[in-house]
Amino acid sequence: PGASLAAAAMMQEGLDDGPDFLSEEDRGPRPVIVDLQTDAILQVDISDALSERDKVKFTVHTKSTLPNFKQDEFSVVRQHEEFVWLHDAFVENEDYAGYVIPPAPPKPDFDASRDKLQKLGEGEGSMTKEEFTKMKQELEAEYLAIFKKTVAMHEVFLCRVAAHPVLRNDLNFHIFLEYNQDLSIRGKNKKEKLEDFFKNMVKTADEVLVGGVKDVDDFFEHEKTFLLEYNNRIKDAAVKADKLTKSHKNVADDNSRISSTLHTLGTQDSTDLCKFFLKVSELFEKTRKIEARVSADEDLKLSDLLRYYLRESQAGKDLLYRRARSLVDYENANKLLDRSRAKNKDVLQAETNQQLCCQKFEKLSESAKQELIDFKTRRVAAFRKNLVELAELELKHSKGHLQLLQSCLVALKGDN
Amino acid sequence: MAAELRPPLILDPESEGDSAEGEDIFTGSTSPSEMDSTKISGNSSKTNGIHSDDEQDIFAEATVELSLDSPENGNQTKPSTAGLTVTVPPGSAIQSQTKIYQELEEEEVEDEEDQFDVNVTVTEPEKVGDGMAAYMAYKVSTLTSLSIFKRKDFSVKRRFSDFLGLYDRLSEKHSHNGFIVPPPPEKSLIGMTKVKVGKEDSSSAEFLERRRAALERYLQRIIKHPTLLQDPDVREFLEKDELPRAVNTQALSGASLLRMVNKAADAVSKMTIKMNESDIWFEEKFQEIENEDQQIRKLHAVVETLVNHRKELAMNTAIFAKSAAMLGSSEDHTALSRALSQLAEVEEKIEQLYHEQANNDFFLFAELLSDYIRLISAVRGVFDQRMKAWQRWQDAQTTLQKKRENEARLIWANKPDRLQQAKDEISEWEPKVLQCERDFERISLTIRKEVARFEKEQIKDFKSRIIVYLETLQNSQQQLIKYWEAFLPEAKAIA
C-alpha cells in the first residue's frame, strides 16, 4: 500500500491528536538556522513523502540564503540509501574526524506491518465484516505511524547536519540537497560489503586495544568510561522500552477483541442483559483506543528517545576512538622521530611527520571536547523534553481513562 | 422483616402433600401484602371446573396457603406455610400455561425483592494431613434467620469432595425435574498436587484463592435457589458436623459433564423437529442458549489472554524499571540521573498496579465467565432432561397403542382368555401415559420458570461483578494519575 505525507496528514485529522516524534522536529515552521559568521540562513525539512512497494521517496525541501545554491528555495526527491551515503561520506572524511557525526536514520521497515495486512487479507473470510473493518483500520493506523516516524527520523538527521557549523557547508551535503537528479548511489556490491565487514572487525579490535589505554587527559578519560557504560545501558533500556511498548499494545488489542465479542453477545437480543453487554462493549472499545495511544506515546517519548541517543552515543564512541587512534599515531610518530634522531637518518621527514600528527591530534582533541560537551547538552535537553512530555501524556491518558470509567459506571449503576 | 413472621414462612414438607413431586416453588420470606390470598382463592372459586378436564383455568385445583402478619381472628387462610403450591390438573391446555408462567414470574419478582435471609461464606483453607493423602479443609460459615436451620450462626469444615458430593446428590434428585443445579468448580490435579506437596508459592496461593472463591459462589448460588435451599442435603451440608466421605465424585467432573451435555445437545437438536408448535419457545430458547454459550466461551478465552498479557506487561514494566535505574546511575548529569532514577521508581510502582489489575481481570471477569460456562452447561442439561421426558411419554404412548392393537387383535381373533390380560395391561399403561404427559408438562413448566430465574440472576450477577471490576480499573487509573503527577515536577527539574 502506498501513502503520501499529504494523505497521511489528511488521515490524521480523522484520528485523535497524532503523536509527535522526536523533539527536534515538530511539524510546522522549522527553526530557522542562522549562521552567525556568514549571516546565512539554512532551513531543511522533508515536506512530503511517498511510500511505494518497497521504498520510500522523501521530498527534501531547502530554504537558504547561502550563495552556494542557485536558488533560494528548492526541493529534490531522495531515498533512504542516499541518506546513508551522505552519512558515510561524513564518516570517511578525515576533516570531520573530530565531530560527533549525526547518526544515519534507520532503514524504513514496513515488513512487519505489511505481513500483518497480508495476513488480515487472507483471514478475511473467517471474521465478521465489523471485525475485519476494525482490524484493517488499526493496521492502517499502524502503518501510518511507522511511516510518519521514518519521515521524522530522516528529517532529524538533515536538521542535525544543517545545524552543525561545519557540516552544513559540506559539499556532499549541498549536492544532496540540490542535485535534482538521481545521485546514482548504487548499493554496495559483494566485495565492498565484505570489505566493510572486515573494516568493522578491525575497528572493533582496535577499539578494545585503544580503549584499554588510560588517557592522560582527565576529561577524555572520564568521557571514555562514561560513554562505554552509557552506550551499553542505553542499548539495554531501548530494548526493554520496546518490550514494554509492545506489551501495552497487546493489552490494547485484547480490549478490542473483548469489545467485539461483547458486541456480538449484545446484538443477539434486546434483553436487559444484551443492553448491558453493548454498553460494556463500548467501554472496552474506547479503552482500547486509550491504551493504544499510551503505547504509541511511550514508543515515541521513551523508546525513540532511547534509540536515538543510543545511536548518538555510538557516534560519540566513534569520535573517541578516532581521537585515540590519532593519539596512537602521534605517539608512534614521536617514537619514529626519536629513532631517527638516534640514527641521524631522515630526521627532517620524521620531524614533519611528527608535527603533522601532533597538529592533527590537537585539533581533533579540541573539537572533540567541544562536540562531547554539546552532545551532553543536547542529550540532557532532549531527555528533559521527552520525559516531561511522557509524564504529561500519561497523565492525559489516565485522566481520560478515568473519566471514561466514571461515566460508564454512572450509566450502568443508574440502570438499576 | 418478613423473616420474623410467625409461623415459619418456609414450606414444611410434612404439611405439603405434593412436596415429593418437587413442586414447591416458593420459599424464602414473603410479605403477605404481596401475596393476596383472597384474590387467588377468589379465582378458583369463580371457576367451577374443579373436576373438569377441559377447564381452562389452571388454578382450578390450586391450593394457596399463606401466613399473615397479624393473624386476624377467624381468618380463613391456613397457617404454617407461605409457599404457593400449584398443582397442575391433568390434561390442562397448553395455552393457559402461558398465563401461569407470567403469574409465577411476577410472584418470583416479588419474592426476590425481599431480603435474603441466609448468607454463606467459604473461608480459611487449611491443610489437613501430610503428603499425597493431605487435603484442604474449608470453613463454611452460615448466617441465617431462617428457621429451617437449627442455629442462626454456625460453621463447619468441608473438603472439596464434599462440595462435589453435594452436587452429585442435588443433580440426581432435581435435574430430571428440570431444575438448573449450579455446577461446582472443576477438579484440578495439578493445582491440588502442588498444594499437597507443600509448594508454597504464589501460584498455589492463587489456586487456593481461586478455588475458595469459586466454592463460595457455588454455595451462594445453591442457597439462592428456592427449591434447592429446601433440600435436606443442602441443610445437612451446611449444618452437620461430619459428613460421610463422598466417593465416586469422578462421575461429574467438569469434563465428563461437558461430554454428557454435548451428546445431549445433539440429541436435542435432532428431536426438536418432531416437537409441536407450542414448543417454539423451547426451540428458540435452546438456540439462544447455544449461541450465548459459544460467545461466552469465546469471551472467556479472550479475557484469559488479557490476564496473561497484563501479567506480561507488569513483568516488562519491572524489567524496564531496572534498566532505567541502571541508565540513571551511569548518567553523568546529576539532575537527569536523579530524574531517571525516579522514573525507575514510578515504573516499579506501576508494575504493582498492573499485577493487581491482572488479578482483578482474572478473579472478577474471567472467573465470572467460567462460572457461566458451567451454568450454561447445566441449563442445556435440563433441556436434555425435557427431551428424555418427552421421549418417555412417546414411548409410553407407543406401548399403549401396541397394547390396544393387541386387544383389538385378540377381540377379532376371539381369544377371550388372553383378552383379560390385554385389558389389564391397557389399564396399567393408560395411567402411565397420563403420568408421563404430566411429568413432561411439569418439567416444561419448571424449565420455563428456571430459565426465567436464571436469566434474572444472570443479569444481576454480571452487572454487580462487572461494576466491581470497573471500579478496580477506576482505582488503578487514580493511582496512575498520582504517580505521574508526582514524577512530572522531577522531570521538569532537570536543568
PDB file of C-alpha atoms in Angstrom, chain A residues 115-360:
ATOM      1  CA  ASP A 115       2.852  -9.007   6.737  1.00  0.00           C
ATOM      2  CA  LYS A 116       0.039  -8.222   9.125  1.00  0.00           C
ATOM      3  CA  LEU A 117      -2.009  -6.557   6.407  1.00  0.00           C
ATOM      4  CA  GLN A 118      -1.468  -9.559   4.190  1.00  0.00           C
ATOM      5  CA  LYS A 119      -2.494 -11.999   6.924  1.00  0.00           C
ATOM      6  CA  LEU A 120      -5.577  -9.915   7.512  1.00  0.00           C
ATOM      7  CA  GLY A 121      -6.461 -10.138   3.856  1.00  0.00           C
ATOM      8  CA  GLU A 122      -6.052 -13.900   3.924  1.00  0.00           C
ATOM      9  CA  GLY A 123      -8.170 -14.250   7.028  1.00  0.00           C
ATOM     10  CA  GLU A 124     -10.954 -12.020   5.755  1.00  0.00           C
ATOM     11  CA  GLY A 125     -13.365 -14.888   5.328  1.00  0.00           C
ATOM     12  CA  SER A 126     -13.050 -16.050   8.921  1.00  0.00           C
ATOM     13  CA  MET A 127     -14.232 -12.903  10.646  1.00  0.00           C
ATOM     14  CA  THR A 128     -17.271 -10.666  10.659  1.00  0.00           C
ATOM     15  CA  LYS A 129     -17.375  -7.576   8.497  1.00  0.00           C
ATOM     16  CA  GLU A 130     -17.135  -5.318  11.538  1.00  0.00           C
ATOM     17  CA  GLU A 131     -14.129  -7.165  12.903  1.00  0.00           C
ATOM     18  CA  PHE A 132     -12.414  -7.018   9.543  1.00  0.00           C
ATOM     19  CA  THR A 133     -13.020  -3.316   9.076  1.00  0.00           C
ATOM     20  CA  LYS A 134     -11.864  -2.605  12.604  1.00  0.00           C
ATOM     21  CA  MET A 135      -8.669  -4.579  12.219  1.00  0.00           C
ATOM     22  CA  LYS A 136      -7.977  -3.044   8.841  1.00  0.00           C
ATOM     23  CA  GLN A 137      -8.294   0.422  10.300  1.00  0.00           C
ATOM     24  CA  GLU A 138      -5.975  -0.483  13.150  1.00  0.00           C
ATOM     25  CA  LEU A 139      -3.356  -1.863  10.820  1.00  0.00           C
ATOM     26  CA  GLU A 140      -3.614   1.122   8.520  1.00  0.00           C
ATOM     27  CA  ALA A 141      -3.110   3.409  11.502  1.00  0.00           C
ATOM     28  CA  GLU A 142      -0.076   1.361  12.496  1.00  0.00           C
ATOM     29  CA  TYR A 143       1.356   1.584   9.000  1.00  0.00           C
ATOM     30  CA  LEU A 144       0.763   5.286   9.017  1.00  0.00           C
ATOM     31  CA  ALA A 145       2.503   5.701  12.369  1.00  0.00           C
ATOM     32  CA  ILE A 146       5.577   3.827  11.143  1.00  0.00           C
ATOM     33  CA  PHE A 147       5.562   5.930   8.018  1.00  0.00           C
ATOM     34  CA  LYS A 148       5.428   9.192   9.912  1.00  0.00           C
ATOM     35  CA  LYS A 149       8.172   8.020  12.195  1.00  0.00           C
ATOM     36  CA  THR A 150      10.555   7.177   9.415  1.00  0.00           C
ATOM     37  CA  VAL A 151       9.946  10.574   7.835  1.00  0.00           C
ATOM     38  CA  ALA A 152      10.729  12.207  11.168  1.00  0.00           C
ATOM     39  CA  MET A 153      13.941  10.254  11.631  1.00  0.00           C
ATOM     40  CA  HIS A 154      15.219  11.199   8.214  1.00  0.00           C
ATOM     41  CA  GLU A 155      14.333  14.782   8.834  1.00  0.00           C
ATOM     42  CA  VAL A 156      16.105  14.858  12.195  1.00  0.00           C
ATOM     43  CA  PHE A 157      19.288  13.695  10.510  1.00  0.00           C
ATOM     44  CA  LEU A 158      19.181  16.501   7.969  1.00  0.00           C
ATOM     45  CA  CYS A 159      18.401  19.089  10.603  1.00  0.00           C
ATOM     46  CA  ARG A 160      21.316  17.959  12.724  1.00  0.00           C
ATOM     47  CA  VAL A 161      23.625  18.325   9.745  1.00  0.00           C
ATOM     48  CA  ALA A 162      22.183  21.739   8.897  1.00  0.00           C
ATOM     49  CA  ALA A 163      22.663  22.832  12.499  1.00  0.00           C
ATOM     50  CA  HIS A 164      26.328  21.846  12.634  1.00  0.00           C
ATOM     51  CA  PRO A 165      28.611  24.827  11.935  1.00  0.00           C
ATOM     52  CA  VAL A 166      30.989  22.860   9.742  1.00  0.00           C
ATOM     53  CA  LEU A 167      28.980  20.002   8.299  1.00  0.00           C
ATOM     54  CA  ARG A 168      26.349  22.332   6.946  1.00  0.00           C
ATOM     55  CA  ASN A 169      28.884  23.647   4.490  1.00  0.00           C
ATOM     56  CA  ASP A 170      29.915  20.230   3.281  1.00  0.00           C
ATOM     57  CA  LEU A 171      29.883  19.872  -0.478  1.00  0.00           C
ATOM     58  CA  ASN A 172      28.259  16.453  -0.448  1.00  0.00           C
ATOM     59  CA  PHE A 173      25.509  17.851   1.737  1.00  0.00           C
ATOM     60  CA  HIS A 174      24.877  20.622  -0.752  1.00  0.00           C
ATOM     61  CA  ILE A 175      24.820  18.171  -3.625  1.00  0.00           C
ATOM     62  CA  PHE A 176      22.403  16.031  -1.628  1.00  0.00           C
ATOM     63  CA  LEU A 177      20.131  18.995  -1.119  1.00  0.00           C
ATOM     64  CA  GLU A 178      20.308  20.498  -4.553  1.00  0.00           C
ATOM     65  CA  TYR A 179      21.166  17.998  -7.241  1.00  0.00           C
ATOM     66  CA  ASN A 180      17.781  17.241  -8.667  1.00  0.00           C
ATOM     67  CA  GLN A 181      18.660  14.075 -10.420  1.00  0.00           C
ATOM     68  CA  ASP A 182      19.336  10.654  -9.144  1.00  0.00           C
ATOM     69  CA  LEU A 183      22.589  10.540  -7.202  1.00  0.00           C
ATOM     70  CA  SER A 184      23.101   7.067  -8.608  1.00  0.00           C
ATOM     71  CA  ILE A 185      24.152   5.583  -5.355  1.00  0.00           C
ATOM     72  CA  ARG A 186      24.429   2.032  -6.215  1.00  0.00           C
ATOM     73  CA  GLY A 187      24.179  -0.391  -3.398  1.00  0.00           C
ATOM     74  CA  LYS A 188      27.435  -1.863  -2.286  1.00  0.00           C
ATOM     75  CA  ASN A 189      28.383  -4.980  -4.193  1.00  0.00           C
ATOM     76  CA  LYS A 190      29.519  -8.173  -2.519  1.00  0.00           C
ATOM     77  CA  LYS A 191      33.189  -7.263  -2.478  1.00  0.00           C
ATOM     78  CA  GLU A 192      32.533  -3.901  -0.917  1.00  0.00           C
ATOM     79  CA  LYS A 193      30.206  -5.419   1.644  1.00  0.00           C
ATOM     80  CA  LEU A 194      32.930  -7.878   2.594  1.00  0.00           C
ATOM     81  CA  GLU A 195      35.441  -5.075   2.882  1.00  0.00           C
ATOM     82  CA  ASP A 196      33.040  -3.240   5.153  1.00  0.00           C
ATOM     83  CA  PHE A 197      32.677  -6.312   7.277  1.00  0.00           C
ATOM     84  CA  PHE A 198      36.422  -6.683   7.771  1.00  0.00           C
ATOM     85  CA  LYS A 199      36.849  -2.979   8.386  1.00  0.00           C
ATOM     86  CA  ASN A 200      34.315  -3.236  11.195  1.00  0.00           C
ATOM     87  CA  MET A 201      36.064  -6.202  12.715  1.00  0.00           C
ATOM     88  CA  VAL A 202      39.400  -4.422  12.692  1.00  0.00           C
ATOM     89  CA  LYS A 203      37.750  -1.380  14.151  1.00  0.00           C
ATOM     90  CA  THR A 204      36.229  -3.358  16.977  1.00  0.00           C
ATOM     91  CA  ALA A 205      39.529  -4.991  17.766  1.00  0.00           C
ATOM     92  CA  ASP A 206      41.237  -1.637  17.647  1.00  0.00           C
ATOM     93  CA  GLU A 207      38.645  -0.130  19.927  1.00  0.00           C
ATOM     94  CA  VAL A 208      39.408  -2.729  22.519  1.00  0.00           C
ATOM     95  CA  LEU A 209      43.163  -2.126  22.281  1.00  0.00           C
ATOM     96  CA  VAL A 210      42.870   1.618  22.251  1.00  0.00           C
ATOM     97  CA  GLY A 211      40.179   1.668  24.846  1.00  0.00           C
ATOM     98  CA  GLY A 212      42.412  -0.161  27.245  1.00  0.00           C
ATOM     99  CA  VAL A 213      44.985   2.608  27.335  1.00  0.00           C
ATOM    100  CA  LYS A 214      44.428   5.086  30.125  1.00  0.00           C
ATOM    101  CA  ASP A 215      44.228   8.608  28.885  1.00  0.00           C
ATOM    102  CA  VAL A 216      46.367  11.340  30.370  1.00  0.00           C
ATOM    103  CA  ASP A 217      43.647  13.871  29.860  1.00  0.00           C
ATOM    104  CA  ASP A 218      41.057  13.637  32.650  1.00  0.00           C
ATOM    105  CA  PHE A 219      38.236  14.907  30.541  1.00  0.00           C
ATOM    106  CA  PHE A 220      38.704  12.259  27.895  1.00  0.00           C
ATOM    107  CA  GLU A 221      39.377   9.534  30.354  1.00  0.00           C
ATOM    108  CA  HIS A 222      36.073  10.315  32.045  1.00  0.00           C
ATOM    109  CA  GLU A 223      34.244  10.577  28.724  1.00  0.00           C
ATOM    110  CA  LYS A 224      35.599   7.218  27.636  1.00  0.00           C
ATOM    111  CA  THR A 225      34.498   5.443  30.800  1.00  0.00           C
ATOM    112  CA  PHE A 226      31.182   7.222  30.740  1.00  0.00           C
ATOM    113  CA  LEU A 227      30.332   6.629  27.102  1.00  0.00           C
ATOM    114  CA  LEU A 228      31.257   2.979  27.178  1.00  0.00           C
ATOM    115  CA  GLU A 229      28.970   2.238  30.087  1.00  0.00           C
ATOM    116  CA  TYR A 230      26.269   4.622  28.962  1.00  0.00           C
ATOM    117  CA  ASN A 231      26.157   3.133  25.500  1.00  0.00           C
ATOM    118  CA  ASN A 232      25.624  -0.360  26.898  1.00  0.00           C
ATOM    119  CA  ARG A 233      22.971   0.708  29.335  1.00  0.00           C
ATOM    120  CA  ILE A 234      21.021   2.822  26.911  1.00  0.00           C
ATOM    121  CA  LYS A 235      21.059  -0.066  24.461  1.00  0.00           C
ATOM    122  CA  ASP A 236      19.521  -2.268  27.140  1.00  0.00           C
ATOM    123  CA  ALA A 237      16.989   0.383  28.113  1.00  0.00           C
ATOM    124  CA  ALA A 238      15.941   0.831  24.479  1.00  0.00           C
ATOM    125  CA  VAL A 239      15.315  -2.895  24.111  1.00  0.00           C
ATOM    126  CA  LYS A 240      13.365  -3.082  27.361  1.00  0.00           C
ATOM    127  CA  ALA A 241      11.344   0.012  26.469  1.00  0.00           C
ATOM    128  CA  ASP A 242      10.393  -1.653  23.200  1.00  0.00           C
ATOM    129  CA  LYS A 243       9.152  -4.742  25.022  1.00  0.00           C
ATOM    130  CA  LEU A 244       7.144  -2.558  27.372  1.00  0.00           C
ATOM    131  CA  THR A 245       5.530  -0.711  24.481  1.00  0.00           C
ATOM    132  CA  LYS A 246       4.720  -3.980  22.755  1.00  0.00           C
ATOM    133  CA  SER A 247       3.072  -5.314  25.930  1.00  0.00           C
ATOM    134  CA  HIS A 248       0.888  -2.254  26.125  1.00  0.00           C
ATOM    135  CA  LYS A 249      -0.114  -2.778  22.542  1.00  0.00           C
ATOM    136  CA  ASN A 250      -1.080  -6.393  23.281  1.00  0.00           C
ATOM    137  CA  VAL A 251      -3.298  -5.288  26.132  1.00  0.00           C
ATOM    138  CA  ALA A 252      -4.887  -2.711  23.842  1.00  0.00           C
ATOM    139  CA  ASP A 253      -5.580  -5.356  21.203  1.00  0.00           C
ATOM    140  CA  ASP A 254      -7.166  -7.677  23.763  1.00  0.00           C
ATOM    141  CA  ASN A 255      -9.523  -4.895  24.755  1.00  0.00           C
ATOM    142  CA  SER A 256     -10.569  -4.684  21.141  1.00  0.00           C
ATOM    143  CA  ARG A 257     -11.346  -8.388  20.904  1.00  0.00           C
ATOM    144  CA  ILE A 258     -13.269  -8.305  24.172  1.00  0.00           C
ATOM    145  CA  SER A 259     -15.279  -5.410  22.796  1.00  0.00           C
ATOM    146  CA  SER A 260     -16.121  -7.327  19.621  1.00  0.00           C
ATOM    147  CA  THR A 261     -17.268 -10.441  21.455  1.00  0.00           C
ATOM    148  CA  LEU A 262     -19.355  -8.402  23.881  1.00  0.00           C
ATOM    149  CA  HIS A 263     -20.896  -6.665  20.907  1.00  0.00           C
ATOM    150  CA  THR A 264     -21.888  -9.996  19.362  1.00  0.00           C
ATOM    151  CA  LEU A 265     -23.427 -11.039  22.682  1.00  0.00           C
ATOM    152  CA  GLY A 266     -25.231  -7.745  22.936  1.00  0.00           C
ATOM    153  CA  THR A 267     -26.754  -7.905  19.492  1.00  0.00           C
ATOM    154  CA  GLN A 268     -28.256 -11.359  19.919  1.00  0.00           C
ATOM    155  CA  ASP A 269     -31.376  -9.985  21.533  1.00  0.00           C
ATOM    156  CA  SER A 270     -32.742  -6.860  23.152  1.00  0.00           C
ATOM    157  CA  THR A 271     -32.949  -8.037  26.736  1.00  0.00           C
ATOM    158  CA  ASP A 272     -31.526  -6.043  29.626  1.00  0.00           C
ATOM    159  CA  LEU A 273     -28.515  -8.307  29.630  1.00  0.00           C
ATOM    160  CA  CYS A 274     -27.877  -7.566  25.975  1.00  0.00           C
ATOM    161  CA  LYS A 275     -28.141  -3.838  26.525  1.00  0.00           C
ATOM    162  CA  PHE A 276     -25.665  -4.222  29.342  1.00  0.00           C
ATOM    163  CA  PHE A 277     -23.270  -6.107  27.097  1.00  0.00           C
ATOM    164  CA  LEU A 278     -23.461  -3.385  24.473  1.00  0.00           C
ATOM    165  CA  LYS A 279     -22.619  -0.679  26.984  1.00  0.00           C
ATOM    166  CA  VAL A 280     -19.648  -2.623  28.302  1.00  0.00           C
ATOM    167  CA  SER A 281     -18.558  -3.401  24.747  1.00  0.00           C
ATOM    168  CA  GLU A 282     -18.427   0.303  24.008  1.00  0.00           C
ATOM    169  CA  LEU A 283     -16.335   0.880  27.115  1.00  0.00           C
ATOM    170  CA  PHE A 284     -13.791  -1.706  26.047  1.00  0.00           C
ATOM    171  CA  GLU A 285     -13.545  -0.254  22.573  1.00  0.00           C
ATOM    172  CA  LYS A 286     -12.835   3.189  23.982  1.00  0.00           C
ATOM    173  CA  THR A 287     -10.378   1.673  26.438  1.00  0.00           C
ATOM    174  CA  ARG A 288      -8.591   0.117  23.523  1.00  0.00           C
ATOM    175  CA  LYS A 289      -8.146   3.488  21.869  1.00  0.00           C
ATOM    176  CA  ILE A 290      -6.664   4.936  25.038  1.00  0.00           C
ATOM    177  CA  GLU A 291      -4.332   2.011  25.651  1.00  0.00           C
ATOM    178  CA  ALA A 292      -3.173   2.138  22.025  1.00  0.00           C
ATOM    179  CA  ARG A 293      -2.433   5.820  22.470  1.00  0.00           C
ATOM    180  CA  VAL A 294      -0.483   5.109  25.657  1.00  0.00           C
ATOM    181  CA  SER A 295       1.556   2.536  23.797  1.00  0.00           C
ATOM    182  CA  ALA A 296       2.214   4.868  20.877  1.00  0.00           C
ATOM    183  CA  ASP A 297       3.246   7.743  23.119  1.00  0.00           C
ATOM    184  CA  GLU A 298       5.561   5.576  25.166  1.00  0.00           C
ATOM    185  CA  ASP A 299       7.114   4.433  21.925  1.00  0.00           C
ATOM    186  CA  LEU A 300       7.636   7.997  20.820  1.00  0.00           C
ATOM    187  CA  LYS A 301       8.752   9.660  24.002  1.00  0.00           C
ATOM    188  CA  LEU A 302      10.686   6.823  25.518  1.00  0.00           C
ATOM    189  CA  SER A 303      11.687   4.151  23.012  1.00  0.00           C
ATOM    190  CA  ASP A 304      12.505   6.541  20.202  1.00  0.00           C
ATOM    191  CA  LEU A 305      14.416   8.835  22.547  1.00  0.00           C
ATOM    192  CA  LEU A 306      16.484   5.958  23.862  1.00  0.00           C
ATOM    193  CA  ARG A 307      17.121   4.563  20.398  1.00  0.00           C
ATOM    194  CA  TYR A 308      18.206   7.910  19.051  1.00  0.00           C
ATOM    195  CA  TYR A 309      20.616   8.599  21.874  1.00  0.00           C
ATOM    196  CA  LEU A 310      21.914   5.099  21.553  1.00  0.00           C
ATOM    197  CA  ARG A 311      22.946   5.982  18.022  1.00  0.00           C
ATOM    198  CA  GLU A 312      24.336   9.327  19.107  1.00  0.00           C
ATOM    199  CA  SER A 313      26.315   7.792  21.935  1.00  0.00           C
ATOM    200  CA  GLN A 314      27.697   5.306  19.451  1.00  0.00           C
ATOM    201  CA  ALA A 315      28.761   8.239  17.263  1.00  0.00           C
ATOM    202  CA  GLY A 316      30.395   9.730  20.362  1.00  0.00           C
ATOM    203  CA  LYS A 317      32.237   6.485  20.968  1.00  0.00           C
ATOM    204  CA  ASP A 318      33.380   6.516  17.361  1.00  0.00           C
ATOM    205  CA  LEU A 319      34.724  10.024  17.884  1.00  0.00           C
ATOM    206  CA  LEU A 320      36.662   8.931  20.958  1.00  0.00           C
ATOM    207  CA  TYR A 321      38.033   6.041  19.005  1.00  0.00           C
ATOM    208  CA  ARG A 322      39.203   8.285  16.224  1.00  0.00           C
ATOM    209  CA  ARG A 323      40.910  10.542  18.744  1.00  0.00           C
ATOM    210  CA  ALA A 324      42.561   7.591  20.406  1.00  0.00           C
ATOM    211  CA  ARG A 325      43.728   6.348  17.030  1.00  0.00           C
ATOM    212  CA  SER A 326      45.118   9.744  16.286  1.00  0.00           C
ATOM    213  CA  LEU A 327      46.897   9.743  19.647  1.00  0.00           C
ATOM    214  CA  VAL A 328      48.447   6.388  18.870  1.00  0.00           C
ATOM    215  CA  ASP A 329      49.599   7.741  15.516  1.00  0.00           C
ATOM    216  CA  TYR A 330      51.103  10.746  17.313  1.00  0.00           C
ATOM    217  CA  GLU A 331      52.886   8.560  19.819  1.00  0.00           C
ATOM    218  CA  ASN A 332      54.203   6.356  17.039  1.00  0.00           C
ATOM    219  CA  ALA A 333      55.428   9.428  15.175  1.00  0.00           C
ATOM    220  CA  ASN A 334      57.262  10.502  18.349  1.00  0.00           C
ATOM    221  CA  LYS A 335      58.940   7.144  18.658  1.00  0.00           C
ATOM    222  CA  LEU A 336      59.889   7.249  14.986  1.00  0.00           C
ATOM    223  CA  LEU A 337      61.387  10.720  15.462  1.00  0.00           C
ATOM    224  CA  ASP A 338      63.420   9.547  18.436  1.00  0.00           C
ATOM    225  CA  ARG A 339      64.746   6.602  16.472  1.00  0.00           C
ATOM    226  CA  SER A 340      65.522   8.828  13.503  1.00  0.00           C
ATOM    227  CA  ARG A 341      67.420  11.259  15.681  1.00  0.00           C
ATOM    228  CA  ALA A 342      69.315   8.419  17.259  1.00  0.00           C
ATOM    229  CA  LYS A 343      70.341   7.059  13.886  1.00  0.00           C
ATOM    230  CA  ASN A 344      70.538  10.570  12.479  1.00  0.00           C
ATOM    231  CA  LYS A 345      68.703   9.443   9.389  1.00  0.00           C
ATOM    232  CA  ASP A 346      65.598  11.006   7.728  1.00  0.00           C
ATOM    233  CA  VAL A 347      65.268  13.344  10.688  1.00  0.00           C
ATOM    234  CA  LEU A 348      63.521  16.130   8.791  1.00  0.00           C
ATOM    235  CA  GLN A 349      60.954  13.765   7.395  1.00  0.00           C
ATOM    236  CA  ALA A 350      60.323  12.332  10.832  1.00  0.00           C
ATOM    237  CA  GLU A 351      60.026  15.826  12.313  1.00  0.00           C
ATOM    238  CA  THR A 352      57.460  16.910   9.735  1.00  0.00           C
ATOM    239  CA  ASN A 353      55.508  13.741  10.221  1.00  0.00           C
ATOM    240  CA  GLN A 354      55.539  14.185  13.974  1.00  0.00           C
ATOM    241  CA  GLN A 355      54.377  17.761  13.715  1.00  0.00           C
ATOM    242  CA  LEU A 356      51.539  16.801  11.405  1.00  0.00           C
ATOM    243  CA  CYS A 357      50.404  14.076  13.769  1.00  0.00           C
ATOM    244  CA  CYS A 358      50.637  16.461  16.661  1.00  0.00           C
ATOM    245  CA  GLN A 359      48.568  19.095  14.933  1.00  0.00           C
ATOM    246  CA  LYS A 360      46.027  16.579  13.817  1.00  0.00           C
TER     247      LYS A 360
END
